[in-house]
XYZ file of C-alpha atoms in Angstrom:
712
model
C 19.845 59.134 -2.051
C 19.285 56.562 0.598
C 16.466 56.009 3.042
C 14.629 53.362 4.978
C 11.499 51.758 3.621
C 8.591 51.895 6.125
C 7.940 48.573 7.800
C 4.574 47.195 6.696
C 5.088 43.639 8.012
C 3.084 44.337 11.169
C -0.178 44.062 9.247
C 0.931 40.961 7.369
C 0.677 37.403 8.758
C 3.789 35.793 10.188
C 5.933 34.334 7.390
C 8.574 31.647 7.505
C 11.787 32.315 5.583
C 12.668 29.419 3.279
C 16.464 29.039 2.956
C 16.083 28.377 -0.807
C 13.993 31.487 -1.500
C 16.844 33.961 -1.991
C 18.908 31.406 -3.907
C 15.984 30.585 -6.186
C 15.311 34.163 -7.249
C 18.976 34.905 -7.691
C 19.470 31.873 -9.974
C 16.462 32.296 -12.219
C 18.694 33.127 -15.203
C 22.106 34.394 -16.291
C 22.626 38.126 -16.000
C 23.537 39.975 -19.220
C 27.192 41.026 -19.511
C 27.914 44.538 -20.755
C 31.425 45.321 -21.879
C 32.644 48.700 -20.715
C 34.043 51.081 -23.328
C 37.238 53.032 -22.783
C 40.205 52.290 -20.592
C 39.603 49.463 -18.139
C 40.079 50.082 -14.460
C 42.627 47.842 -12.891
C 40.773 45.219 -10.842
C 41.824 44.687 -7.306
C 42.533 41.026 -6.523
C 40.076 39.628 -4.007
C 41.592 38.454 -0.778
C 42.145 34.745 -0.518
C 40.418 34.750 2.869
C 37.023 35.180 1.192
C 37.717 32.180 -1.018
C 38.760 30.131 1.948
C 35.651 31.269 3.837
C 33.345 30.288 0.976
C 35.049 26.940 0.613
C 34.927 26.327 4.367
C 31.231 27.236 4.545
C 30.353 24.877 1.685
C 32.444 22.033 3.136
C 30.966 22.554 6.601
C 27.400 22.465 5.202
C 28.147 19.220 3.327
C 29.825 17.581 6.338
C 26.930 18.498 8.663
C 24.319 17.455 6.010
C 22.718 20.929 6.067
C 23.305 21.804 2.401
C 20.108 21.660 0.299
C 19.705 20.536 -3.300
C 18.488 23.328 -5.634
C 16.200 20.919 -7.537
C 14.319 19.005 -4.820
C 15.060 21.367 -1.856
C 16.034 18.360 0.272
C 19.132 18.130 2.454
C 22.077 16.282 0.909
C 23.191 13.258 2.916
C 26.692 11.807 2.923
C 25.948 8.412 1.238
C 23.945 10.020 -1.627
C 25.602 10.561 -5.042
C 26.039 14.259 -5.937
C 27.045 16.433 -8.902
C 28.859 19.787 -8.656
C 28.927 22.546 -11.259
C 32.416 23.670 -12.346
C 31.166 27.246 -12.806
C 29.099 28.102 -9.715
C 30.317 25.116 -7.614
C 26.762 24.319 -6.475
C 26.353 20.750 -5.162
C 23.114 18.891 -6.014
C 21.780 15.322 -6.068
C 23.034 13.377 -9.087
C 19.567 11.824 -9.578
C 17.884 15.253 -9.510
C 20.369 16.742 -12.009
C 19.890 13.744 -14.354
C 16.125 14.231 -14.321
C 16.536 18.010 -14.724
C 18.911 17.589 -17.689
C 16.778 14.879 -19.362
C 13.699 17.101 -19.237
C 15.632 20.133 -20.575
C 17.224 18.237 -23.503
C 13.910 17.026 -24.877
C 13.606 20.266 -26.863
C 15.473 21.360 -29.970
C 18.293 23.198 -28.156
C 20.288 20.077 -27.312
C 21.769 21.567 -24.107
C 20.636 21.847 -20.517
C 21.251 24.722 -18.062
C 22.772 24.389 -14.610
C 20.015 24.913 -11.979
C 22.322 27.358 -10.177
C 24.195 29.523 -12.712
C 22.223 28.567 -15.872
C 25.505 27.705 -17.652
C 24.683 25.389 -20.619
C 26.014 21.813 -20.727
C 25.817 19.493 -23.725
C 26.392 16.088 -22.064
C 24.337 14.396 -19.364
C 25.995 13.734 -15.991
C 26.394 9.997 -15.511
C 29.000 9.155 -12.861
C 29.446 10.150 -9.246
C 33.039 11.423 -8.854
C 34.899 13.427 -6.232
C 35.391 17.183 -6.595
C 38.710 16.897 -8.459
C 37.433 14.032 -10.670
C 40.183 11.592 -9.675
C 38.095 8.896 -7.966
C 34.723 7.445 -8.912
C 32.151 6.711 -6.180
C 34.170 8.179 -3.259
C 33.661 6.575 0.132
C 31.105 8.279 2.439
C 33.499 7.619 5.349
C 36.054 10.072 3.986
C 37.196 12.942 6.177
C 35.350 15.433 3.942
C 31.953 14.646 2.459
C 31.972 13.643 -1.251
C 35.790 13.962 -1.394
C 38.354 11.249 -2.218
C 40.521 12.389 0.733
C 43.703 12.717 -1.394
C 45.435 15.853 -2.598
C 43.518 17.777 -5.248
C 44.325 16.622 -8.795
C 43.368 19.898 -10.484
C 46.315 21.799 -12.076
C 47.212 25.121 -10.477
C 47.239 28.243 -12.629
C 50.627 29.949 -13.249
C 51.069 33.747 -12.906
C 50.377 35.725 -16.086
C 53.223 35.602 -18.623
C 54.675 39.060 -19.313
C 56.601 38.191 -22.502
C 55.718 40.314 -25.561
C 54.862 38.197 -28.593
C 53.255 38.643 -31.985
C 49.892 36.976 -32.643
C 48.887 35.517 -35.982
C 45.683 33.961 -37.234
C 45.261 30.233 -37.456
C 46.122 30.064 -41.148
C 49.196 32.344 -40.639
C 48.007 34.890 -43.236
C 47.224 37.835 -40.930
C 49.366 39.312 -38.102
C 48.487 41.664 -35.224
C 50.652 44.110 -33.178
C 52.794 42.644 -30.347
C 51.039 42.127 -26.962
C 51.919 40.529 -23.596
C 51.685 36.778 -23.793
C 48.824 36.500 -21.310
C 46.748 38.939 -23.380
C 47.282 37.235 -26.708
C 44.049 35.739 -28.053
C 43.674 33.235 -30.835
C 41.752 34.754 -33.761
C 40.683 33.832 -37.214
C 41.131 36.031 -40.233
C 38.390 36.767 -42.666
C 40.194 35.068 -45.565
C 39.495 31.453 -46.509
C 42.027 28.636 -46.282
C 42.274 28.033 -50.083
C 44.742 25.164 -49.711
C 44.719 22.462 -52.416
C 43.413 19.111 -51.195
C 44.507 15.670 -52.366
C 41.462 15.361 -54.589
C 42.553 18.493 -56.465
C 39.818 20.801 -55.123
C 40.544 23.898 -53.007
C 39.740 23.920 -49.247
C 36.557 25.928 -48.763
C 36.779 26.111 -44.970
C 37.551 29.298 -43.046
C 40.780 30.137 -41.261
C 41.899 27.117 -39.244
C 45.093 25.727 -37.691
C 44.629 21.962 -37.923
C 44.597 19.828 -41.051
C 42.035 20.734 -43.634
C 38.700 18.986 -43.293
C 37.519 16.478 -45.899
C 36.391 17.907 -49.219
C 32.687 18.692 -49.207
C 32.233 19.420 -52.939
C 29.420 17.325 -54.436
C 30.491 15.035 -57.298
C 28.928 12.066 -59.099
C 29.910 8.601 -57.802
C 29.436 5.434 -59.931
C 29.290 1.785 -58.778
C 31.760 -0.752 -60.359
C 29.192 -2.088 -62.825
C 28.207 1.420 -63.906
C 24.443 0.855 -63.504
C 23.912 3.076 -60.477
C 25.039 6.697 -60.010
C 24.696 8.979 -56.964
C 25.663 12.549 -56.076
C 27.899 12.452 -52.965
C 30.598 14.504 -51.310
C 34.019 14.254 -52.864
C 35.535 12.809 -49.679
C 33.006 9.958 -49.598
C 34.647 6.634 -50.551
C 33.822 5.061 -53.936
C 30.585 3.119 -53.902
C 30.928 -0.649 -53.436
C 28.892 -3.336 -55.105
C 25.319 -2.336 -55.758
C 24.198 -5.982 -55.588
C 22.746 -6.108 -59.106
C 23.811 -8.847 -61.583
C 26.839 -7.965 -63.604
C 25.659 -6.628 -67.031
C 28.801 -7.680 -68.874
C 28.919 -10.792 -71.046
C 31.726 -13.291 -71.253
C 33.637 -13.905 -74.557
C 31.383 -16.931 -75.103
C 28.305 -14.664 -74.974
C 27.214 -16.194 -71.667
C 26.256 -13.662 -68.959
C 28.682 -13.054 -66.097
C 27.596 -15.264 -63.153
C 28.759 -12.707 -60.562
C 27.015 -9.651 -59.223
C 28.354 -6.120 -59.441
C 32.105 -6.450 -58.887
C 35.420 -4.778 -59.488
C 37.955 -6.086 -61.973
C 37.459 -8.357 -64.972
C 34.809 -11.068 -65.209
C 35.838 -14.682 -64.487
C 36.070 -17.654 -66.902
C 32.755 -19.117 -68.038
C 31.790 -21.765 -65.487
C 30.209 -24.015 -68.170
C 33.623 -24.658 -69.726
C 34.763 -26.327 -66.510
C 31.935 -28.934 -66.363
C 33.274 -32.552 -66.533
C 30.400 -34.496 -64.867
C 26.662 -34.631 -65.162
C 24.689 -32.238 -62.877
C 24.245 -34.877 -60.143
C 28.000 -35.634 -60.214
C 27.762 -39.446 -60.678
C 28.782 -39.877 -64.315
C 31.685 -38.432 -66.283
C 30.723 -36.561 -69.424
C 32.492 -37.105 -72.741
C 35.033 -34.443 -73.669
C 33.411 -31.077 -74.500
C 34.947 -28.775 -77.059
C 33.074 -25.659 -76.092
C 31.150 -24.236 -73.148
C 28.163 -24.064 -75.472
C 27.999 -27.846 -75.778
C 24.948 -29.220 -73.946
C 25.368 -30.848 -70.518
C 23.969 -34.374 -70.628
C 21.799 -35.450 -67.626
C 22.162 -39.081 -66.596
C 18.489 -39.538 -65.591
C 19.249 -40.863 -62.101
C 17.929 -39.345 -58.885
C 19.733 -36.118 -58.024
C 20.272 -36.875 -54.290
C 22.050 -33.561 -53.717
C 21.728 -32.455 -50.097
C 19.522 -29.414 -49.651
C 20.249 -26.749 -46.974
C 17.678 -28.470 -44.730
C 19.599 -31.781 -44.953
C 17.065 -33.724 -47.040
C 18.325 -35.082 -50.418
C 16.764 -33.924 -53.678
C 14.427 -36.589 -55.118
C 14.176 -35.093 -58.614
C 15.965 -36.577 -61.638
C 19.404 -35.306 -62.516
C 18.918 -31.677 -63.573
C 20.765 -28.468 -64.142
C 20.443 -25.433 -61.918
C 19.342 -25.243 -58.289
C 17.250 -27.983 -56.734
C 13.554 -27.171 -56.224
C 12.339 -26.318 -52.689
C 11.992 -29.221 -50.262
C 8.430 -30.324 -49.542
C 9.240 -32.230 -46.332
C 9.157 -31.050 -42.736
C 11.908 -31.104 -40.156
C 12.620 -30.384 -36.529
C 14.007 -26.983 -35.626
C 14.803 -25.314 -32.356
C 12.215 -22.769 -31.382
C 13.045 -19.134 -30.661
C 13.699 -19.709 -26.953
C 15.702 -22.905 -27.665
C 13.783 -25.113 -25.205
C 11.638 -27.097 -27.685
C 11.931 -28.780 -31.087
C 9.111 -27.729 -33.433
C 8.198 -29.456 -36.714
C 8.069 -26.895 -39.578
C 8.206 -27.150 -43.407
C 11.770 -27.076 -44.703
C 10.993 -24.342 -47.224
C 9.746 -22.004 -44.479
C 12.189 -19.278 -43.414
C 10.306 -18.272 -40.261
C 11.732 -19.039 -36.826
C 9.407 -21.528 -35.081
C 7.692 -20.440 -31.874
C 6.674 -22.808 -29.065
C 3.732 -22.314 -26.683
C 5.695 -22.258 -23.427
C 5.329 -19.114 -21.379
C 8.393 -17.601 -19.764
C 8.191 -17.727 -15.962
C 11.239 -15.546 -15.332
C 10.794 -12.516 -13.092
C 11.626 -9.039 -14.299
C 14.351 -7.038 -12.630
C 11.703 -5.178 -10.636
C 10.815 -8.393 -8.780
C 7.078 -7.586 -8.971
C 6.072 -8.898 -12.403
C 6.783 -11.968 -14.507
C 7.557 -12.100 -18.228
C 4.698 -14.458 -19.302
C 5.731 -14.078 -22.973
C 5.313 -17.015 -25.318
C 8.658 -18.519 -26.420
C 10.724 -15.744 -24.818
C 14.272 -15.195 -26.141
C 15.250 -12.262 -23.896
C 18.608 -12.524 -22.153
C 17.766 -9.679 -19.757
C 14.270 -9.209 -18.430
C 13.760 -5.472 -18.010
C 10.287 -4.433 -16.872
C 8.865 -1.688 -19.106
C 5.702 -1.098 -17.113
C 5.423 2.175 -15.197
C 6.019 1.847 -11.470
C 2.779 3.612 -10.503
C 3.360 3.391 -6.758
C 2.257 6.377 -4.718
C 5.124 8.590 -3.606
C 5.704 9.776 -0.059
C 3.899 13.042 -0.823
C 0.652 11.064 -1.194
C -0.441 13.093 -4.261
C 1.618 11.801 -7.174
C 2.696 8.408 -8.449
C 6.126 7.245 -9.522
C 6.565 7.676 -13.289
C 9.806 5.678 -13.531
C 9.925 2.176 -15.059
C 9.064 -0.539 -12.561
C 12.034 -0.926 -10.210
C 13.192 -2.484 -6.979
C 13.451 -0.709 -3.652
C 11.933 2.547 -2.530
C 10.711 5.124 -5.017
C 12.613 8.422 -5.156
C 11.291 11.514 -3.499
C 8.684 13.526 -5.399
C 10.412 16.256 -7.436
C 7.325 18.418 -7.983
C 7.526 21.858 -6.425
C 4.750 24.348 -5.754
C 5.327 28.073 -6.217
C 2.314 29.097 -4.167
C 2.230 29.966 -0.490
C 1.362 27.147 1.901
C -0.803 28.416 4.741
C -2.424 26.910 7.799
C -6.223 26.700 8.042
C -6.614 30.125 9.634
C -3.946 31.747 7.431
C -1.746 32.953 10.285
C 1.294 30.780 9.485
C 2.804 30.794 5.963
C 5.613 28.910 4.191
C 6.999 30.893 1.276
C 7.589 29.225 -2.135
C 9.190 27.189 -3.512
C 7.472 24.474 -1.480
C 8.475 20.826 -2.144
C 5.583 18.489 -2.829
C 4.438 16.666 0.297
C 5.414 19.439 2.719
C 3.066 19.478 5.702
C 1.206 22.729 6.409
C 2.848 24.912 9.054
C 1.948 24.179 12.647
C -0.308 26.816 14.170
C -0.923 27.173 17.905
C -3.775 29.644 17.560
C -7.377 28.611 18.421
C -9.525 27.171 15.630
C -11.755 29.850 14.053
C -14.359 27.503 12.568
C -17.969 27.636 13.795
C -19.467 24.386 15.038
C -22.976 23.401 13.872
C -24.021 22.978 17.520
C -23.005 26.555 18.357
C -20.534 25.698 21.129
C -17.137 27.380 21.305
C -14.019 25.569 20.050
C -11.232 24.793 22.521
C -8.756 23.083 20.166
C -5.897 24.461 18.071
C -5.962 25.330 14.383
C -5.942 22.221 12.185
C -5.841 21.412 8.489
C -8.456 18.615 8.577
C -11.848 19.331 7.014
C -13.832 18.481 10.150
C -13.229 19.639 13.698
C -12.892 17.073 16.507
C -16.214 16.015 18.107
C -17.675 18.546 20.508
C -17.054 17.442 24.108
C -19.351 19.911 25.905
C -21.620 17.997 28.347
C -25.379 18.222 27.822
C -28.432 16.422 29.211
C -29.323 13.828 26.579
C -32.438 11.580 26.820
C -32.244 7.930 25.815
C -34.138 6.481 22.848
C -37.215 5.602 24.866
C -37.141 8.602 27.209
C -36.530 6.455 30.300
C -33.692 8.598 31.671
C -31.370 11.516 30.894
C -27.601 11.592 31.260
C -24.823 14.179 31.014
C -23.095 13.196 27.770
C -20.815 14.966 25.241
C -22.605 17.108 22.697
C -21.728 14.892 19.719
C -23.542 11.872 21.289
C -27.175 12.417 20.381
C -28.614 8.902 20.595
C -27.908 6.222 23.189
C -29.680 3.241 24.773
C -30.090 3.064 28.536
C -30.394 -0.754 28.486
C -33.828 -0.879 30.177
C -36.817 -2.571 28.590
C -38.692 -0.409 26.119
C -42.115 -1.047 27.742
C -44.136 0.752 25.063
C -47.507 -0.743 24.182
C -47.601 -2.453 20.801
C -50.682 -2.603 18.558
C -50.982 -6.303 19.433
C -51.480 -5.459 23.108
C -48.064 -6.552 24.449
C -45.490 -4.285 25.977
C -42.250 -4.175 23.975
C -39.629 -6.336 25.746
C -36.650 -5.220 23.650
C -33.894 -3.142 25.258
C -34.216 0.599 24.763
C -34.035 1.124 20.998
C -34.304 3.844 18.369
C -36.331 2.197 15.619
C -40.122 1.714 15.949
C -41.310 -1.209 18.053
C -43.245 -2.569 15.049
C -40.048 -2.928 13.000
C -39.583 -6.443 14.400
C -42.410 -9.007 14.759
C -43.652 -9.676 18.296
C -42.454 -13.034 19.674
C -44.408 -13.004 22.969
C -47.109 -15.691 23.566
C -50.721 -14.853 22.835
C -52.637 -14.079 26.146
C -56.149 -14.948 24.809
C -57.839 -17.727 26.897
C -58.990 -20.906 25.226
C -62.153 -22.809 26.014
C -60.229 -24.882 28.581
C -59.310 -21.763 30.554
C -55.594 -21.727 29.587
C -54.020 -18.985 27.436
C -53.312 -19.581 23.742
C -49.462 -19.622 24.182
C -48.930 -19.431 20.403
C -46.669 -16.645 19.043
C -48.449 -13.320 18.956
C -50.703 -13.095 15.904
C -52.299 -9.693 16.548
C -56.054 -9.339 16.137
C -56.347 -12.528 14.087
C -58.224 -15.533 15.542
C -56.094 -18.015 17.459
C -55.049 -20.887 15.198
C -56.436 -24.374 16.027
C -53.853 -26.325 18.029
C -53.673 -28.614 21.045
C -53.275 -26.961 24.426
C -49.667 -27.487 25.650
C -50.533 -26.921 29.322
C -50.600 -29.740 31.882
C -53.454 -30.433 34.332
C -53.313 -32.566 37.461
C -55.867 -35.384 37.816
C -56.530 -36.989 41.229
C -58.005 -40.258 42.228
C -61.376 -40.235 44.093
C -59.652 -40.363 47.500
C -57.240 -37.661 46.544
C -54.018 -39.577 47.393
C -52.862 -40.258 43.845
C -52.256 -37.499 41.282
C -51.128 -37.520 37.681
C -50.123 -34.717 35.255
C -51.793 -35.112 31.862
C -52.184 -32.908 28.734
C -54.936 -30.360 28.996
C -57.145 -32.132 26.482
C -57.110 -35.400 28.510
C -57.251 -33.583 31.838
C -60.199 -31.503 30.746
C -62.070 -34.659 29.741
C -61.432 -36.297 33.135
C -62.362 -33.074 34.916
C -65.664 -32.912 33.068
C -66.203 -36.618 33.813
C -65.590 -36.104 37.544
C -68.062 -33.235 37.576
C -70.605 -35.462 35.888
C -69.853 -38.181 38.532
C -68.418 -40.567 36.013
C -65.704 -41.983 38.273
C -64.852 -44.678 35.840
C -63.078 -42.141 33.604
C -61.053 -40.525 36.462
C -57.762 -41.780 37.910
C -58.599 -45.032 39.762
C -57.398 -45.723 43.304
C -54.789 -48.412 43.869
C -54.381 -50.986 46.653
C -52.645 -48.489 48.941
C -55.600 -46.101 48.636
C -57.991 -48.898 49.568
C -55.749 -49.970 52.504
C -55.654 -46.433 53.881
C -59.396 -46.090 53.420
C -59.927 -49.366 55.264
C -57.606 -48.266 58.114
C -59.379 -44.914 58.346
C -62.786 -46.601 58.664
C -61.399 -49.100 61.217
C -59.891 -46.215 63.278
C -63.212 -44.410 63.250
C -64.958 -47.585 64.413
C -62.429 -48.173 67.224
C -62.172 -44.434 68.155
C -58.346 -44.272 67.484
C -56.608 -41.089 66.198
C -54.539 -41.746 63.039
C -50.771 -40.950 63.080
C -50.076 -37.404 61.822
C -48.247 -36.977 58.512
C -44.484 -36.394 58.517
C -43.394 -32.736 58.018
C -41.628 -31.881 54.776
C -37.835 -32.286 54.811
C -35.798 -29.243 55.770
C -33.511 -28.022 52.826
C -30.580 -27.117 55.126
C -27.366 -28.979 55.851
C -26.332 -30.129 59.310
C -23.817 -27.270 59.569
C -26.535 -24.687 58.902
C -28.847 -26.300 61.463
C -26.090 -26.370 64.082
C -25.097 -22.701 63.537
C -28.813 -21.703 63.621
C -28.932 -23.039 67.216
C -25.423 -22.088 68.464
C -24.786 -18.797 66.566
C -28.308 -17.671 65.818
C -27.441 -13.951 65.578
C -24.773 -14.463 62.879
C -26.878 -17.047 60.973
C -29.994 -14.866 60.905
C -27.918 -11.826 59.802
C -26.561 -13.791 56.801
C -30.053 -15.101 56.036
C -31.450 -11.559 56.040
C -28.830 -10.417 53.550
C -29.602 -13.356 51.245
C -33.365 -12.717 51.430
C -32.834 -9.066 50.466
C -30.591 -10.161 47.615
C -33.277 -12.542 46.262
C -35.967 -9.839 46.455
C -33.711 -7.325 44.709
C -32.980 -9.831 41.936
C -36.673 -10.612 41.395
C -37.562 -6.911 41.031
C -34.522 -5.865 38.953
C -34.488 -5.439 35.171
C -31.066 -7.081 35.047
C -30.750 -10.872 34.909
C -28.791 -11.089 38.175
C -27.772 -9.147 41.289
C -24.656 -9.551 43.452
C -23.740 -8.823 47.068
C -20.253 -8.905 48.624
C -20.006 -10.002 52.271
C -17.362 -8.587 54.564
C -14.104 -10.458 55.240
C -14.738 -13.686 57.207
C -12.915 -16.648 58.617
C -12.923 -19.984 56.820
C -15.694 -21.613 58.899
C -17.939 -18.565 58.504
C -17.410 -18.618 54.704
C -18.294 -22.343 54.763
C -21.578 -21.512 56.486
C -22.396 -18.813 53.867
C -21.723 -21.269 50.998
C -24.023 -23.947 52.541
C -26.816 -21.502 53.321
C -26.645 -19.978 49.777
C -27.248 -23.431 48.256
C -30.678 -23.520 49.946
C -31.464 -20.168 48.267
C -30.179 -21.392 44.840
C -27.603 -18.589 44.921
C -24.142 -18.897 43.393
C -21.211 -17.992 45.640
C -17.469 -17.528 45.125
C -14.553 -16.517 47.366
C -12.053 -13.807 46.348
C -8.763 -12.308 47.589
C -6.245 -13.948 49.909
C -6.243 -14.610 53.629
C -6.952 -12.800 55.921
C -8.964 -10.535 53.576
C -10.869 -13.281 51.808
C -14.596 -12.623 51.367
C -17.633 -14.212 49.695
C -19.581 -12.721 46.766
C -23.138 -14.046 46.295
C -24.991 -13.785 42.930
C -28.769 -14.273 42.739
C -30.447 -14.879 39.357
C -33.909 -13.651 38.537
C -36.407 -16.529 38.307
C -33.919 -19.059 39.762
C -33.140 -17.959 43.320
C -35.915 -18.504 45.942
C -36.390 -18.041 49.693
C -36.563 -21.508 51.360
C -38.997 -22.550 54.114
C -38.843 -22.770 57.039
C -36.674 -19.907 58.226
C -33.642 -20.434 60.476
C -35.526 -19.003 63.463
C -38.090 -21.818 63.079
C -35.536 -24.672 62.879
C -35.631 -25.094 66.641
C -39.328 -25.826 66.491
C -39.038 -28.302 63.616
C -38.645 -31.899 64.723
C -35.452 -33.520 63.540
């Protein structure tokens, strides 16, 4: 019965098909094989076209670098080493298969399964070879990817042999009915081998074709001296020397000087002695090995293994240990260290090895290093490209391999509309979603951006009227900008009585101490001028202000400190002229001339007018081109007034394009106003920009309209 399953995907979110999904679930394990009972149906041979199609599809995927590794789910590139299974013919990264096999063989099984067909393998893959196994490390420039480019070296299979033969077991004891040659199977009978081995025992192995295995019967083995016995297999060779002293005695009753050995004991070594122990003097003839050996009493002087001579008197036996010290090469071989001769330890110097490990990141730094190869055993620990895990390989050069962790959970976008089905390689970015973001902003405004995986949405850009810190003005600003400074002076009244002169700010005005001068008047009539000290009494200090003192006739004047000026002022009010500024000879001459003119009835010459602050060019243009000169003067006067009333430190004004002589006039006239000018652009569009500074620029006197009435 067949039928169609109702489609329920309309209510499910859109899913992306992973190309490894079907392959993963198909290769989760080997399928059980059930042998069919009864007569077998003759199998139809599959057409060779399907084989050629499968081969062509696999080769095309490898050549176009579209084939994916079953372990890491990454595409296999041409220059990368690969491994192919000889059962399912799946091609995977050699590095991934090595890591897969190493992790699988850590258990007690001792084999590892193929990631594709689960066929067990007992040996780890080590080399990168072509498909037929002829060439190692095939060139990536070959016509076919991961192929040596030569004819395949695999042997072809012959057609089935139809000859009828008899089949026997491996030990040739049991025989089966005749069968076609291609159907004959090698079998073992249930009888044992029972062949007699060289040792005399019977072979206990089962039916086998090759030579009988070594005898496994347990027998007792004895060493040559007969002191040690051990139960071993019969095929195990006879034990060698056990290393113990030989227990046999010589015919002279002296013990054998050798250790456990084969054969007869040697001649007694004491019967061969002809000299004293030190070897200097000849002994008288000895009739027996039991005769004593006479010592001559001289210094032994036999060289010890360290090279120093023995300083004891002539003696029998081994020389005592040397008590001197000597120079020996240290473990690394770079220094000579003084050690006692009787010490067997290898001396160690204090030099630290400065060689770099193979990783190139760390140095050895071991004391007296004797390594020929410096292999770094520290873990790499660098963060992988996935950003979540760290490299667990030993410290190495170059780039770390790709993260091999795989997630078997669905990877969704933030709103859940787009899904990537497992298995998902570690580090895979969430699927891109073009739907609007469904999160609710704290401000309540609607979202106009797409779905995103970040925790926070982009700043809200809806325009709103936002006041500045001090409430001086409101501006249309984006919603996420809640606080801003307009740049104007704060102007709020402080507890000390001053208005805050800081630019518009958020913190309280009292957070910073007031630096304005104290406005309280002193006894002299001038303000305190000390830094603001609040309601406290003004500190005692001299008045920094200057006062002008005149002579009695009023012609001379002098600027003096307030304390001196106040004294002279009080003295002048009290008619004490002696303490005021005295008149000089010029004052007395003018006073004498004034009195003489009054007596003669002559009018004195009027005083000279103050000098005019204009150049000759300005004066000439004020008479010849009065309309243009007064128009420029009016613009400069307005600029000075605007600068004096502005909260900014300066104000600028750009004149229209002028000729060179007109620009020269503007520059000269601006100097009288203390205004800075500069010319911009190129001819014929060159113009003048004037900048007036607050507190610096002034309006000069007289005006240009009055220059005609001022005497030159």
